[in-house]
Tab-separated table of C-alpha atoms in Angstrom:
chain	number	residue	atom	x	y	z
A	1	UNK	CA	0.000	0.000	0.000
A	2	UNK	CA	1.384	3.574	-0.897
A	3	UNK	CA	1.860	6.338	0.828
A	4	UNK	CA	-1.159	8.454	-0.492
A	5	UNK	CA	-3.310	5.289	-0.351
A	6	UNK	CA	-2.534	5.531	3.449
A	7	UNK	CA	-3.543	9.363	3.845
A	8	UNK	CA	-6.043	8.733	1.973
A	9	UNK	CA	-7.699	5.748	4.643
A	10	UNK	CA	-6.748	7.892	7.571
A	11	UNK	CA	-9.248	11.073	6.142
A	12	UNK	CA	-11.461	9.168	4.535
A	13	UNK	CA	-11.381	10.587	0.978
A	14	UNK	CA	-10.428	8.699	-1.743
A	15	UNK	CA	-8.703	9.131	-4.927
A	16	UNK	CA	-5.524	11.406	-3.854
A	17	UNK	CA	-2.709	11.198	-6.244
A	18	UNK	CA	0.818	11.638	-4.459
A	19	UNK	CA	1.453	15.714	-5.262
A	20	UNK	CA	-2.355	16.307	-3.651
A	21	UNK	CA	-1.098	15.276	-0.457
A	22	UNK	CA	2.344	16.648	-0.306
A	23	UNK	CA	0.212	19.851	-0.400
A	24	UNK	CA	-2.009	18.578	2.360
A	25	UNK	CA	0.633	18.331	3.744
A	26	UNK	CA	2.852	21.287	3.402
A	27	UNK	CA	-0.245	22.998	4.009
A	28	UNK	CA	-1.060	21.648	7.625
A	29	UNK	CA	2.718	22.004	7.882
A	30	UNK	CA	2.040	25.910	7.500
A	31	UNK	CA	-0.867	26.345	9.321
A	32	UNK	CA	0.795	24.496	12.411
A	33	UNK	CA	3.533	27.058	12.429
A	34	UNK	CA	1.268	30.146	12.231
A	35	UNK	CA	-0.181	28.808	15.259
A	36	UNK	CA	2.858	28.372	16.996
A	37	UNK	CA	4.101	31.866	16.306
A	38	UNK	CA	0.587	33.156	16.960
A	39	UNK	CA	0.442	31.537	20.328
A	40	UNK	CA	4.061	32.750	21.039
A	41	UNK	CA	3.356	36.551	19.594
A	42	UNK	CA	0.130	36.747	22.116
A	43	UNK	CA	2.328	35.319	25.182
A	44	UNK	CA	4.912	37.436	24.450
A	45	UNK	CA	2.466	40.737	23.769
A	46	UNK	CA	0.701	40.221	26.736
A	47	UNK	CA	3.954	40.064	29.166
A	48	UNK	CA	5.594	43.214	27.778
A	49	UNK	CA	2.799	45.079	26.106
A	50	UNK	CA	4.654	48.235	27.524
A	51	UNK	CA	7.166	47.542	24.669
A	52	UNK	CA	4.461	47.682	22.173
A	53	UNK	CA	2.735	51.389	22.720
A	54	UNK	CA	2.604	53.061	19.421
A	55	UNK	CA	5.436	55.315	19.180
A	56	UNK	CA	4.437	56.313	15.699
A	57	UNK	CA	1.142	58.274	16.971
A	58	UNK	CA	3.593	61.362	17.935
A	59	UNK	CA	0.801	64.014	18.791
A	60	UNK	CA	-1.181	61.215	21.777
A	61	UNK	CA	-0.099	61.380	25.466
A	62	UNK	CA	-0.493	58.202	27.564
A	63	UNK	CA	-0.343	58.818	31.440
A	64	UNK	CA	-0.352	55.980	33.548
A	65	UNK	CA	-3.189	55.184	36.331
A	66	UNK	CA	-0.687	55.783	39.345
A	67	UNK	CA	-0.080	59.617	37.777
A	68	UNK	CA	-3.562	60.198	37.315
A	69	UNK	CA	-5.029	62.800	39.627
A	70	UNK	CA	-7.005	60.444	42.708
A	71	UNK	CA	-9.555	63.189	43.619
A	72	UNK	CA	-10.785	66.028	41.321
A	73	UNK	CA	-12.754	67.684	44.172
A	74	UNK	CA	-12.427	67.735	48.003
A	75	UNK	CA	-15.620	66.143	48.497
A	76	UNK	CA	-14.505	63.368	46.369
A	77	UNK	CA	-11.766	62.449	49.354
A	78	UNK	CA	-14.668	61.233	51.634
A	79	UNK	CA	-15.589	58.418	49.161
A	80	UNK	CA	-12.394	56.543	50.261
A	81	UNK	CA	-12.062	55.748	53.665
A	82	UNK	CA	-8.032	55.195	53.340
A	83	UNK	CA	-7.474	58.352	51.321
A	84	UNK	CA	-10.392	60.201	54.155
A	85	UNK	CA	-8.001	58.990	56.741
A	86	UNK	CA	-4.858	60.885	55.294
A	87	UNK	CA	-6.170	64.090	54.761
A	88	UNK	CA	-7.626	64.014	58.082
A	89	UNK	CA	-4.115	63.016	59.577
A	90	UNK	CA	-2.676	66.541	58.044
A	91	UNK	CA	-2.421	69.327	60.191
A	92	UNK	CA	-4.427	72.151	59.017
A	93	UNK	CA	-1.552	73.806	56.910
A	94	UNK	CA	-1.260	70.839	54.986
A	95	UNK	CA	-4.707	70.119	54.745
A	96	UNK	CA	-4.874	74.300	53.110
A	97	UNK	CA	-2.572	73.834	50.788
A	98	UNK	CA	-3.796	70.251	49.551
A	99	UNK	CA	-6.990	72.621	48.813
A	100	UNK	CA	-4.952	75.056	47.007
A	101	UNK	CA	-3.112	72.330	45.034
A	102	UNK	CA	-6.732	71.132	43.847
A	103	UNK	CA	-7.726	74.487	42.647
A	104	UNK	CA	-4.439	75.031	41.211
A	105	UNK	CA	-4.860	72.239	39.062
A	106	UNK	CA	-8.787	73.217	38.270
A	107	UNK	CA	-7.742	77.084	37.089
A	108	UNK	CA	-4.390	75.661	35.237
A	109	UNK	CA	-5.019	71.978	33.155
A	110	UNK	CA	-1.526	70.943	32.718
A	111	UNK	CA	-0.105	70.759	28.792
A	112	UNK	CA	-0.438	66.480	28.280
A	113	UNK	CA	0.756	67.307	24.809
A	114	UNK	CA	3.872	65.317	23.517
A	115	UNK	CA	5.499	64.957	20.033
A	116	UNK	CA	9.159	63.359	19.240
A	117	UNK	CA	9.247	63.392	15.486
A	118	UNK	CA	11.812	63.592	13.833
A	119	UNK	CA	12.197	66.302	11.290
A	120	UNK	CA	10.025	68.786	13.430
A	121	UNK	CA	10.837	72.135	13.917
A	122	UNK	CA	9.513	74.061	16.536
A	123	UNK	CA	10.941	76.665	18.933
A	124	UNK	CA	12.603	74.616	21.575
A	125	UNK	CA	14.623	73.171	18.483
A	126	UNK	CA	15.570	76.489	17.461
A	127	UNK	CA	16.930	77.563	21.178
A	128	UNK	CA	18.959	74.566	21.489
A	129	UNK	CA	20.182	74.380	18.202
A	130	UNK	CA	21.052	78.405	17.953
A	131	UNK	CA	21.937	78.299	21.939
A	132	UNK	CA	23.053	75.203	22.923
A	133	UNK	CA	22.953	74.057	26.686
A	134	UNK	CA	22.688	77.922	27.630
A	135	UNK	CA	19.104	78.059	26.480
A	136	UNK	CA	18.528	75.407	29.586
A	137	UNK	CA	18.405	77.622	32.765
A	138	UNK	CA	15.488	77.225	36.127
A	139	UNK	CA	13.051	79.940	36.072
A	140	UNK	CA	12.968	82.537	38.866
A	141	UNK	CA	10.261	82.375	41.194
A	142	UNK	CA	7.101	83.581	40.078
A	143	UNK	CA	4.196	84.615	43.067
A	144	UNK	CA	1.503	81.922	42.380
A	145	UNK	CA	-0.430	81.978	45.532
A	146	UNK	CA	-1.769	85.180	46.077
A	147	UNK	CA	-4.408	85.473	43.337
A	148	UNK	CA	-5.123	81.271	43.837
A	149	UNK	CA	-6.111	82.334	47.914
A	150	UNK	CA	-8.145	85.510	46.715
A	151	UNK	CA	-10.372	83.123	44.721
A	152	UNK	CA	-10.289	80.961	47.138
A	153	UNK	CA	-11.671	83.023	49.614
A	154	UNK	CA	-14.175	84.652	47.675
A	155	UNK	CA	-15.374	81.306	46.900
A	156	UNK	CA	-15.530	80.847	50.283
A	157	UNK	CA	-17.118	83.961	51.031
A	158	UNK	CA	-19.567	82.931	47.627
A	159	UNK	CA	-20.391	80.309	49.860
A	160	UNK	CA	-21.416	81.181	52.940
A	161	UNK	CA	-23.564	84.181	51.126
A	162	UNK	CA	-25.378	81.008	49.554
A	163	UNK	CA	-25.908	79.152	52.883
A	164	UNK	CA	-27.420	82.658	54.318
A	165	UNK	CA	-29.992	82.813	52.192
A	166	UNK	CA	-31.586	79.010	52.404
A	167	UNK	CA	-31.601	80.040	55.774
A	168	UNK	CA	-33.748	82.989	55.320
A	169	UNK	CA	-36.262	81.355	52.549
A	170	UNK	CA	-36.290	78.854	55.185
A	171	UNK	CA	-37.169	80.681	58.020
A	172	UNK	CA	-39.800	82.647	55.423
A	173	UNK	CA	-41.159	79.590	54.772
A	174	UNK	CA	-41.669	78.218	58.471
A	175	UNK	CA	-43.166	81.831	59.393
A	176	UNK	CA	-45.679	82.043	57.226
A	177	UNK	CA	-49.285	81.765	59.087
A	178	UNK	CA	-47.218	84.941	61.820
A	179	UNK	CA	-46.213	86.959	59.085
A	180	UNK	CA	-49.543	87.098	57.441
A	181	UNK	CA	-51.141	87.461	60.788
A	182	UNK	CA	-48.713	90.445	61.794
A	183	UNK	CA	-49.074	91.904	57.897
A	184	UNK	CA	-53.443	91.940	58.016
A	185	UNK	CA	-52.831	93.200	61.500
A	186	UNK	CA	-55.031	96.614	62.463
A	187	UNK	CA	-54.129	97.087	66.159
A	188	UNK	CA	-51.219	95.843	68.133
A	189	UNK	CA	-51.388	94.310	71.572
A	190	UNK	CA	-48.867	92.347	73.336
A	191	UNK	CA	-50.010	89.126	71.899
A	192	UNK	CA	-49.033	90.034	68.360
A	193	UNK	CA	-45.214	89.138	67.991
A	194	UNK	CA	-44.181	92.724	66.243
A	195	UNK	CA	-40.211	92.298	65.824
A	196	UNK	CA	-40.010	88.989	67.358
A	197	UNK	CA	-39.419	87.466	64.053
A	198	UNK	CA	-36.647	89.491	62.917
A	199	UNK	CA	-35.088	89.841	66.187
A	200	UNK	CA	-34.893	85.688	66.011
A	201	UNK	CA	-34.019	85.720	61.816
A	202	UNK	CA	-30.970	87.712	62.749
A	203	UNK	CA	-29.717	85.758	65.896
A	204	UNK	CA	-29.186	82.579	63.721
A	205	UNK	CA	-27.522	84.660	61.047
A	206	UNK	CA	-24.882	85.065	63.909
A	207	UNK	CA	-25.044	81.495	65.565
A	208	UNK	CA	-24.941	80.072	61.866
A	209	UNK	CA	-21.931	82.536	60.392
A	210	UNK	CA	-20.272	81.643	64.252
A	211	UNK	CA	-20.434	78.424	64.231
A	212	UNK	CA	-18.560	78.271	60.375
A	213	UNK	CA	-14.887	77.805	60.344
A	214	UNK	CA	-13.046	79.898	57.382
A	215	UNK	CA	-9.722	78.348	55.750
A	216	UNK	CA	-7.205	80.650	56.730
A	217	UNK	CA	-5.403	80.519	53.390
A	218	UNK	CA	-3.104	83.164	53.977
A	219	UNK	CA	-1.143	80.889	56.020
A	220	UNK	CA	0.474	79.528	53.177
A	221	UNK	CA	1.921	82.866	52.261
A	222	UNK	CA	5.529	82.984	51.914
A	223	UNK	CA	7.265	86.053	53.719
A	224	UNK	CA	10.298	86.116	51.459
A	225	UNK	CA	11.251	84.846	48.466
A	226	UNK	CA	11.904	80.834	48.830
A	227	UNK	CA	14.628	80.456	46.692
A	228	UNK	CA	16.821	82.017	44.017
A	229	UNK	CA	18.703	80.653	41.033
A	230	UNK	CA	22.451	81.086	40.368
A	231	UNK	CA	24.414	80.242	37.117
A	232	UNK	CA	21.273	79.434	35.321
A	233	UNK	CA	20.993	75.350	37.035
A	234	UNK	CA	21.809	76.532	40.898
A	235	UNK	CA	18.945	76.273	42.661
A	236	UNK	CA	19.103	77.874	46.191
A	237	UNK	CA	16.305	76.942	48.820
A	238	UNK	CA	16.046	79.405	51.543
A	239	UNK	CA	13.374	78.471	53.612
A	240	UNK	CA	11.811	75.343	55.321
A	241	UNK	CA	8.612	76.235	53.643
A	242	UNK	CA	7.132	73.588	50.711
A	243	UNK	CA	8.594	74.863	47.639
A	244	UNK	CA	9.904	73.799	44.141
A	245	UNK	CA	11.500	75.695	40.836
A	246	UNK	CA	10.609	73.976	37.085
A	247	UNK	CA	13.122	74.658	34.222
A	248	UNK	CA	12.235	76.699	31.413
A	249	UNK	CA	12.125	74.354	28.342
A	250	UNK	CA	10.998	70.705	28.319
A	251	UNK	CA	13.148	67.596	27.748
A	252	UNK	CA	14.002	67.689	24.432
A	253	UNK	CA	12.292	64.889	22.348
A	254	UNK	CA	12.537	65.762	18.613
A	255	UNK	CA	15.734	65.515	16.336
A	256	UNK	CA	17.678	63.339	18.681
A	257	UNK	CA	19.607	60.948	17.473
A	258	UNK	CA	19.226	58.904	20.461
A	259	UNK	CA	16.059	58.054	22.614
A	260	UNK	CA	17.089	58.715	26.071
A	261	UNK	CA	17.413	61.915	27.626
A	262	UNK	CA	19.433	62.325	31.064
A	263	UNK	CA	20.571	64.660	33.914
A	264	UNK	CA	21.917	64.738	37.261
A	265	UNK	CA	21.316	66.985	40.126
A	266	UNK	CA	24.092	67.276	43.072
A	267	UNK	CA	22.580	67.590	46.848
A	268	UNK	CA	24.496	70.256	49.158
A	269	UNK	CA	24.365	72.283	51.809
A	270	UNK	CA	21.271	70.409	54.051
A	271	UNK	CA	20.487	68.782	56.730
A	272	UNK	CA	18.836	64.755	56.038
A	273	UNK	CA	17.284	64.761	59.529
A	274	UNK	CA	15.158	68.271	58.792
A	275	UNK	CA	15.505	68.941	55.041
A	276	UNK	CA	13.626	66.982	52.294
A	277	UNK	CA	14.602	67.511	49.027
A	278	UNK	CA	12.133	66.102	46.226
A	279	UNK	CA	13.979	65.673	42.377
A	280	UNK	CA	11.667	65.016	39.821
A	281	UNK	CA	9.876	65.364	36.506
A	282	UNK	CA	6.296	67.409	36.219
A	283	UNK	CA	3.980	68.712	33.413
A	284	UNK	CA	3.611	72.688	33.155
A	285	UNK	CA	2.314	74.607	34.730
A	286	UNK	CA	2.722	73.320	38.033
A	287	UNK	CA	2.460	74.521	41.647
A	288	UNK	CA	5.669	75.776	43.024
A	289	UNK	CA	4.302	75.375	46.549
A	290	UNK	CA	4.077	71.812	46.247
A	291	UNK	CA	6.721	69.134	45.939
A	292	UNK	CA	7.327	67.105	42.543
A	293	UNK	CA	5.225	63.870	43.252
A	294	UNK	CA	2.707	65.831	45.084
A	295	UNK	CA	0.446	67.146	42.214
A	296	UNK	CA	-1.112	64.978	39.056
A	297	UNK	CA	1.038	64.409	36.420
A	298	UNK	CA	4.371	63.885	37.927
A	299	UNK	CA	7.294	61.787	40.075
A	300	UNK	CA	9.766	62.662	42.109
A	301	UNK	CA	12.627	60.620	44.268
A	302	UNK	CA	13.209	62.317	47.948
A	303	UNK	CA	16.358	62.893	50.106
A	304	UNK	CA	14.952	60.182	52.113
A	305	UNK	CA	15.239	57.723	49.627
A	306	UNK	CA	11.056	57.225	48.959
A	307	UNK	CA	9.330	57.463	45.603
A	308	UNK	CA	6.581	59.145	45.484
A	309	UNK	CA	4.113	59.107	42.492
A	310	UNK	CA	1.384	61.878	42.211
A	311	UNK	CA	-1.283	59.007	42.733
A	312	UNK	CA	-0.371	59.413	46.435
A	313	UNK	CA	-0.913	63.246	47.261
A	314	UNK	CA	-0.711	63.291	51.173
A	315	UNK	CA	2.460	63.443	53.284
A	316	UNK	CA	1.598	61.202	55.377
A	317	UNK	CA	1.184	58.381	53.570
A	318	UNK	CA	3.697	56.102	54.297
A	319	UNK	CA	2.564	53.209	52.068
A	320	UNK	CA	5.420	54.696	49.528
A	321	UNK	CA	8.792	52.306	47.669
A	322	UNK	CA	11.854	53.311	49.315
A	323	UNK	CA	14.419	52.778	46.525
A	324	UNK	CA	17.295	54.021	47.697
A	325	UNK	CA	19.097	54.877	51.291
A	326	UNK	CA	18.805	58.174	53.090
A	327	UNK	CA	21.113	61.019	50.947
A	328	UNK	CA	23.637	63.119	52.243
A	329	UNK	CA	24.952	66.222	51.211
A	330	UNK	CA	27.029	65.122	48.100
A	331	UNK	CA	24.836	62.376	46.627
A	332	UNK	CA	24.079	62.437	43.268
A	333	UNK	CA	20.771	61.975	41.439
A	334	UNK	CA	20.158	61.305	37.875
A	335	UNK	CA	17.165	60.578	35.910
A	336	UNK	CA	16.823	59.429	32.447
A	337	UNK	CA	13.674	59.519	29.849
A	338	UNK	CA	13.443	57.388	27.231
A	339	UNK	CA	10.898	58.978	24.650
A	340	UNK	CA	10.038	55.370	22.800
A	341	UNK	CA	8.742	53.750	25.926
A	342	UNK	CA	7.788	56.778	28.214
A	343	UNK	CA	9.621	54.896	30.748
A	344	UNK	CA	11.678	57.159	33.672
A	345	UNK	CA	14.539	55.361	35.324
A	346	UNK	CA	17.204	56.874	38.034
A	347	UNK	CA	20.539	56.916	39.034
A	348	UNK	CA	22.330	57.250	42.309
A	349	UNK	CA	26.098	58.002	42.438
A	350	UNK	CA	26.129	57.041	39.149
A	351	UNK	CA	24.739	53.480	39.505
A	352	UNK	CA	22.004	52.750	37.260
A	353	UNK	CA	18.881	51.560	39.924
A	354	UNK	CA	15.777	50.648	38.180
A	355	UNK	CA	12.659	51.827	36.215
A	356	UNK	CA	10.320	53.588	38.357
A	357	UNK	CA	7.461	54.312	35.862
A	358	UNK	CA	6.655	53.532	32.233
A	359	UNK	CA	4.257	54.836	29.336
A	360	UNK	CA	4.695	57.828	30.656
A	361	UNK	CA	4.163	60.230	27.725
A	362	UNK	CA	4.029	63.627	28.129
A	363	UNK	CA	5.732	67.000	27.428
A	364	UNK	CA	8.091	66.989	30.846
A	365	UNK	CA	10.066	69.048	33.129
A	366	UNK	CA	12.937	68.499	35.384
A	367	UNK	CA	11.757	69.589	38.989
A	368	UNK	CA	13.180	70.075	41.827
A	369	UNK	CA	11.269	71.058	45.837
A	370	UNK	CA	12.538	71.004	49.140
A	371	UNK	CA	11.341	71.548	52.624
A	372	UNK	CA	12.226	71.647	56.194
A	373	UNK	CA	15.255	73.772	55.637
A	374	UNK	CA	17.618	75.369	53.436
A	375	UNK	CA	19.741	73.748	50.861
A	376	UNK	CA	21.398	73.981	47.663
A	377	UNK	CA	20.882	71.519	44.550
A	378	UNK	CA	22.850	72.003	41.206
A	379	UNK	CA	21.935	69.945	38.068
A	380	UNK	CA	23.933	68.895	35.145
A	381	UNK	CA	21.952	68.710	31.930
A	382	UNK	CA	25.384	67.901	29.721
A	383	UNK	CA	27.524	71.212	30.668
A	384	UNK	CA	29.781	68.801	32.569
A	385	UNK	CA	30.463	65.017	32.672
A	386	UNK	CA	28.130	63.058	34.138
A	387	UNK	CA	28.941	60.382	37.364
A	388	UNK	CA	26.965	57.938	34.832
A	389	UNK	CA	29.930	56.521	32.643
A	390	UNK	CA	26.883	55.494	29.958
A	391	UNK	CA	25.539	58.543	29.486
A	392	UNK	CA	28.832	60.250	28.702
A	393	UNK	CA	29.679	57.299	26.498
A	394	UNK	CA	25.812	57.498	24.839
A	395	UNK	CA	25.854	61.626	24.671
A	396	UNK	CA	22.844	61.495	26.555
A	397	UNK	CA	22.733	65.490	27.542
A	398	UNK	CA	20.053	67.680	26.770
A	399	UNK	CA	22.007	68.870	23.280
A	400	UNK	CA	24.262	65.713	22.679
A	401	UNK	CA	27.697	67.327	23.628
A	402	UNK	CA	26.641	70.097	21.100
A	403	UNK	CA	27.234	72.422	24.077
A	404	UNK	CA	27.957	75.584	22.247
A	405	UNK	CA	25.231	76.028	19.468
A	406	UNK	CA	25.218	77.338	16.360
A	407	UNK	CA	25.476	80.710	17.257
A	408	UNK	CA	26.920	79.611	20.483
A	409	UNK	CA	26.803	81.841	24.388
A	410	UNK	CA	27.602	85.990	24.350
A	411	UNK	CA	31.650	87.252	24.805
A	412	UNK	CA	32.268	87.139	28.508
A	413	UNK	CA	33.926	90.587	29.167
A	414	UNK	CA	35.797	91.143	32.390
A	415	UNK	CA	38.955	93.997	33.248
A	416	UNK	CA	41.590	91.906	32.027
A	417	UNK	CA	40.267	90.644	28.686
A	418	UNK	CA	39.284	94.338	28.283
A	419	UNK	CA	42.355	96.036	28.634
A	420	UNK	CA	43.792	93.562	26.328
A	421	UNK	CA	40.989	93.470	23.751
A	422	UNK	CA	42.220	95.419	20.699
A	423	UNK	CA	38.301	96.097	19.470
A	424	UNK	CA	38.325	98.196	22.487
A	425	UNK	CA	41.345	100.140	22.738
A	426	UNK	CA	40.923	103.382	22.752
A	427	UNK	CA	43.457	106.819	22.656
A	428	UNK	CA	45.156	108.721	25.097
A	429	UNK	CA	42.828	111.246	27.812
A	430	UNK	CA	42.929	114.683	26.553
A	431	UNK	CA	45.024	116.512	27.235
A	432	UNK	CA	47.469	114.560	24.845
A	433	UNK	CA	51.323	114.587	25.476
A	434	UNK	CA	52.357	116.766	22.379
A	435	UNK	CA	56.150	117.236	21.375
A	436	UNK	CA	58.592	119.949	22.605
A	437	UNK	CA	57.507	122.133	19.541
A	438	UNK	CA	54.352	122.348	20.549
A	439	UNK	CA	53.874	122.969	24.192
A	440	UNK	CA	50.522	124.019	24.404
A	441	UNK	CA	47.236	122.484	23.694
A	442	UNK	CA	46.652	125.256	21.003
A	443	UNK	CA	49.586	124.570	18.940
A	444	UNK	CA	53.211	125.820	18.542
A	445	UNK	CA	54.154	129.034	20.570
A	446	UNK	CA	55.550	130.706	16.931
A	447	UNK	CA	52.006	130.292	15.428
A	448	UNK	CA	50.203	131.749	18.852
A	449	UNK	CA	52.744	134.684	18.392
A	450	UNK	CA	51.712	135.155	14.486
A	451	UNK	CA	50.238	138.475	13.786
A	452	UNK	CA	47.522	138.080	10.644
């Protein structure tokens, strides 16, 4: 018996010449393989589906659920009894400022928007390319607070106006039958309750406007300025009040030749046991009377070696990853961005750690906060070598160790290079040294003597 006569008894068909079921065959062959590699693909999709975001759809932002804002309103805190349990384990400072924080974000949506194509042009690209690393410098800081507590408390105020009057269309309501009786009145007697009713209307006005306690927003005020900028990427904190600076410009994404971007910032000048210093990345604008990590849309890695993701708002939660050991003054943070995946990994000393967030796609800026005390943090966006051999090896600076720019940073003048700068020479203070013949300013004697 041949071959095909046997593949032929096992299906059940008859009358298969020998090339009909080498295609039989070949073609289960085929469709056993497809299956294979289809079973594979799926595995494989399903345990790193992170890999697999579309980085070809440029203009879409993807932030992921432990970013995402937990509460868009106060009330919305009392809805979970864990997150109702922080906020009422803050101390009423915290607890204001948590409020401001909220309306901060309600007043200013943060820009989600985030594009690395390639070819782009756009007016970042132009700074860095014209500018180089100069362009890169912390802003100074700006007053945020007092117009956010001046809505605040005329919202406040808005309010209790609001609560005043359901109490008097209340009170209307319940006094009815005595105001119609006092209103049809013709003769008063001492049964008739003349100004009773008033008299009563305006004693719960006070009980009810006594017994509500105002936010005292202006608590959060700061006296002086928190902290000043030096040399464009020295950040000096000068108070133990909550505060943080943003940089100017966003991590550059387009027209990179490689995907990662990477700093490093440089501790100094605190104390660990009083000061916390937060290092981070944020979406603009943010609050600069809040930590990175604090408000939606951002991380940041603390002095005390604790990550904290803007998922968890409260200070007091201490349900947060500690990463890395408590800083001193000299430690050195990096982070690094890696525009393909979104993903955000950091450095300590210049040992790369791990990955503490991915899909993380956004238009990002390096931020950095303190509080508790004063302190000093410089950052290294590519001006310098970094601790991390790879990203000096990689070029992964903020311009690609195309420091200078095109047009490149203004002459630096000082005395010295002056006096020996030809371009600024100049002649002699009048009155000039003139020879022997001529010993006055108004020429030779003989011609000063000359008789027309």
């Amino acid at each position: 018996m041949s071959f095909s006569t046997k593949v032929s008894n096992i299906l059940g068909t008859s009358n298969l010449d020998d090339s009909q079921v080498t295609y039989l065959i070949l073609f289960s062959a085929l469709m056993t393989v497809f299956l294979i590699v289809s079973f594979l693909f799926l595995v494989y999709f399903s345990c790193y589906r992170d890999n697999f975001l579309t980085p070809l759809e440029d203009d879409s932002h993807y932030i992921p659920d432990c970013l995402e804002p937990p509460f868009e309103n106060i009330d919305d805190i009392k809805g979970d009894e864990y997150k109702n349990s922080l906020y009422d384990g803050l101390n009423e400072k915290d607890k204001t400022r948590y409020k401001l924080a909220l309306k901060f974000y309600q007043q200013n949506k943060p820009d989600l928007s985030f594009n690395n194509a390639y070819g782009e042009i756009d007016t970042t690209y132009l700074l860095i390319r014209d500018r180089g690393i100069s362009c890169f410098y912390f802003d100074n800081y700006q007053e945020q607070l007092s117009e956010l507590v001046q809505n605040a408390e005329d919202e406040e105020n808005g309010e209790l106006t609001s609560s005043d009057i359901f109490s008097t269309s209340t009170a209307t309501a319940n006094n009815t039958t005595t105001s119609s009786i006092i209103a049809n009145a013709t003769e008063t007697t001492s049964l008739l309750p003349v100004a009773s009713s008033k008299k009563k209307y305006s004693t719960t006005n006070e009980t009810n406007s006594s017994t509500v306690k105002s936010t005292d927003y202006r608590s959060l005020m700061f006296s002086r300025v928190p902290y000043f900028v030096e040399d464009l990427t020295e950040v000096n904190f000068t108070t133990s009040e909550m505060s943080s600076a943003m940089l100017n410009l966003p991590i550059p994404l387009k027209n990179r030749k490689n995907e990662t971007v990477y700093f490093e910032t440089k501790l100094f000048d605190f104390n660990p046991e009083t000061t916390l210093i937060s290092v981070g990345l944020a979406t603009s604008p943010y609050p600069n009377f809040q930590l990175p990590g604090l408000s939606p849309y951002s991380v940041g890695i603390q002095s005390d070696g604790s990550l904290r993701l803007s998922g968890k708002p409260f200070l007091n939660d201490l349900d947060l990853p500690v990463i890395l050991p408590q800083m001193i003054e000299g430690d050195v943070i990096g982070i690094g961005y890696k525009t393909i995946t979104g993903s955000v990994f950091i450095t300590h000393n210049g040992k790369n750690i791990l990955e503490i967030v991915k899909n993380f796609r956004a238009q990002l800026y390096p931020c950095i906060g303190s509080v508790g005390g004063p302190c000093k943090v410089t950052c290294n966006f590519g001006q310098l070598g970094f601790v991390f051999i790879e990203a000096n090896v990689k070029k992964l600076g903020f311009c690609e160790n195309h420091n200078e720019g095109s047009i490149g940073a203004p002459p630096l003048y000082s005395p010295k290079m002056m006096k020996k700068d030809p371009l600024l020479d100049h002649g002699e203070e009048l009155p000039p040294h003139y020879p022997s013949d001529e010993e006055t300013f108004f020429g030779p004697k003989s011609l000063r003597s000359f008789n027309f």
